[in-house]
mmCIF file of C-alpha atoms in Angstrom:
data_model
loop_
_atom_site.group_PDB
_atom_site.id
_atom_site.type_symbol
_atom_site.label_atom_id
_atom_site.label_comp_id
_atom_site.label_asym_id
_atom_site.label_seq_id
_atom_site.Cartn_x
_atom_site.Cartn_y
_atom_site.Cartn_z
ATOM 1 C CA ILE A 1 82.369 6.000 -50.438
ATOM 2 C CA PRO A 2 80.648 2.691 -51.551
ATOM 3 C CA ARG A 3 83.703 1.125 -52.941
ATOM 4 C CA LEU A 4 86.241 1.902 -50.052
ATOM 5 C CA ARG A 5 86.604 -1.655 -49.151
ATOM 6 C CA GLU A 6 87.993 -2.366 -52.657
ATOM 7 C CA PHE A 7 90.979 0.215 -52.071
ATOM 8 C CA ASN A 8 94.284 -1.280 -51.136
ATOM 9 C CA SER A 9 96.358 0.199 -48.380
ATOM 10 C CA GLN A 10 98.169 2.500 -50.862
ATOM 11 C CA GLY A 11 94.866 3.716 -52.436
ATOM 12 C CA ILE A 12 93.597 4.546 -48.894
ATOM 13 C CA ALA A 13 96.799 6.504 -48.119
ATOM 14 C CA ASN A 14 96.572 8.299 -51.389
ATOM 15 C CA MET A 15 92.968 9.203 -50.936
ATOM 16 C CA VAL A 16 93.422 10.723 -47.283
ATOM 17 C CA TRP A 17 96.650 12.465 -48.359
ATOM 18 C CA ALA A 18 94.790 14.115 -51.375
ATOM 19 C CA HIS A 19 91.859 15.170 -49.252
ATOM 20 C CA ALA A 20 94.071 16.714 -46.554
ATOM 21 C CA SER A 21 96.311 18.329 -49.074
ATOM 22 C CA VAL A 22 93.270 20.375 -50.502
ATOM 23 C CA GLY A 23 91.894 20.964 -47.107
ATOM 24 C CA ASN A 24 88.791 18.740 -47.303
ATOM 25 C CA SER A 25 88.273 18.063 -43.627
ATOM 26 C CA SER A 26 84.942 16.283 -43.779
ATOM 27 C CA PRO A 27 84.535 14.279 -40.516
ATOM 28 C CA GLU A 28 82.129 11.867 -42.073
ATOM 29 C CA LEU A 29 84.698 11.030 -44.714
ATOM 30 C CA PHE A 30 87.590 10.682 -42.283
ATOM 31 C CA ASP A 31 85.542 8.522 -39.884
ATOM 32 C CA LYS A 32 84.448 6.225 -42.597
ATOM 33 C CA ILE A 33 88.084 5.947 -43.965
ATOM 34 C CA ALA A 34 89.342 5.248 -40.455
ATOM 35 C CA GLY A 35 86.793 2.709 -39.704
ATOM 36 C CA ASP A 36 87.676 0.776 -42.992
ATOM 37 C CA ALA A 37 91.452 1.276 -42.602
ATOM 38 C CA LEU A 38 91.796 0.362 -38.939
ATOM 39 C CA PRO A 39 91.419 -3.470 -39.238
ATOM 40 C CA ARG A 40 93.794 -3.251 -42.177
ATOM 41 C CA LEU A 41 96.681 -1.276 -40.880
ATOM 42 C CA ASN A 42 99.081 -4.265 -40.840
ATOM 43 C CA GLU A 43 98.858 -4.131 -44.817
ATOM 44 C CA PHE A 44 100.149 -0.569 -44.815
ATOM 45 C CA ASN A 45 103.749 -0.188 -45.600
ATOM 46 C CA SER A 46 105.724 2.376 -43.582
ATOM 47 C CA GLN A 47 105.149 5.230 -46.121
ATOM 48 C CA ALA A 48 101.402 4.507 -46.332
ATOM 49 C CA LEU A 49 101.117 4.432 -42.666
ATOM 50 C CA ALA A 50 102.979 7.797 -42.213
ATOM 51 C CA ASN A 51 101.090 9.446 -45.041
ATOM 52 C CA THR A 52 97.870 8.354 -43.599
ATOM 53 C CA ILE A 53 98.504 9.559 -40.092
ATOM 54 C CA TRP A 54 99.942 12.780 -41.479
ATOM 55 C CA ALA A 55 96.868 13.564 -43.487
ATOM 56 C CA TYR A 56 94.627 13.068 -40.341
ATOM 57 C CA ALA A 57 96.823 15.448 -38.435
ATOM 58 C CA THR A 58 97.007 17.921 -41.441
ATOM 59 C CA ILE A 59 93.266 18.454 -41.094
ATOM 60 C CA GLY A 60 93.357 18.535 -37.334
ATOM 61 C CA TYR A 61 91.504 15.430 -36.999
ATOM 62 C CA SER A 62 92.601 12.751 -34.565
ATOM 63 C CA SER A 63 90.871 9.273 -34.686
ATOM 64 C CA PRO A 64 92.143 7.869 -31.337
ATOM 65 C CA GLU A 65 91.599 4.109 -32.396
ATOM 66 C CA LEU A 66 93.352 4.735 -35.743
ATOM 67 C CA PHE A 67 96.248 6.520 -34.091
ATOM 68 C CA ASP A 68 96.625 3.876 -31.187
ATOM 69 C CA LYS A 69 96.705 1.088 -33.888
ATOM 70 C CA ALA A 70 99.127 3.016 -36.193
ATOM 71 C CA ALA A 71 101.483 3.451 -33.263
ATOM 72 C CA GLU A 72 101.263 -0.257 -32.449
ATOM 73 C CA VAL A 73 102.016 -1.201 -36.109
ATOM 74 C CA ALA A 74 104.754 1.402 -36.606
ATOM 75 C CA LEU A 75 106.683 0.096 -33.486
ATOM 76 C CA GLN A 76 106.603 -3.397 -34.914
ATOM 77 C CA ARG A 77 108.377 -2.240 -38.132
ATOM 78 C CA LEU A 78 110.245 0.849 -37.094
ATOM 79 C CA GLN A 79 113.240 -0.381 -39.079
ATOM 80 C CA ASP A 80 111.300 0.079 -42.271
ATOM 81 C CA PHE A 81 110.614 3.748 -41.706
ATOM 82 C CA ASN A 82 113.055 6.396 -43.217
ATOM 83 C CA SER A 83 113.727 9.450 -41.212
ATOM 84 C CA GLN A 84 110.998 11.495 -43.105
ATOM 85 C CA GLY A 85 108.437 8.904 -42.190
ATOM 86 C CA ILE A 86 109.402 8.832 -38.589
ATOM 87 C CA ALA A 87 109.314 12.715 -38.455
ATOM 88 C CA ASN A 88 105.874 12.737 -40.124
ATOM 89 C CA MET A 89 104.552 10.318 -37.695
ATOM 90 C CA LEU A 90 105.939 12.234 -34.522
ATOM 91 C CA TRP A 91 104.799 15.501 -36.031
ATOM 92 C CA ALA A 92 101.167 14.017 -36.535
ATOM 93 C CA TYR A 93 100.793 12.871 -33.015
ATOM 94 C CA ALA A 94 102.097 15.984 -31.461
ATOM 95 C CA SER A 95 99.997 18.133 -33.777
ATOM 96 C CA VAL A 96 96.729 16.442 -32.679
ATOM 97 C CA GLY A 97 97.807 15.892 -29.002
ATOM 98 C CA HIS A 98 97.709 12.285 -29.202
ATOM 99 C CA SER A 99 99.986 10.600 -26.706
ATOM 100 C CA SER A 100 101.946 7.591 -27.755
ATOM 101 C CA PRO A 101 104.907 7.450 -25.394
ATOM 102 C CA GLU A 102 106.390 4.260 -27.123
ATOM 103 C CA LEU A 103 106.867 6.337 -30.283
#
């Protein structure tokens, strides 16, 4: 994805959600997206963060660094999440077997 760095956080979340929703589980694609999203997770709002993590779990793909950083970011703004966002995050971590005791 040559122009991935031009995507804002919502664009990244929408892209991974769309790929997961149609069952496109390309490890190369999700690795690339994780690498680009990781240093920018602080820019993601609560819904974009939950949707991104949900997408990774939906295709059964855990990116440990992405999941660790997402948990850190989510904990800093837990008050911004609605109940659906929290449920999606918890489901995602459980689904891929990624431990985050703080969540």
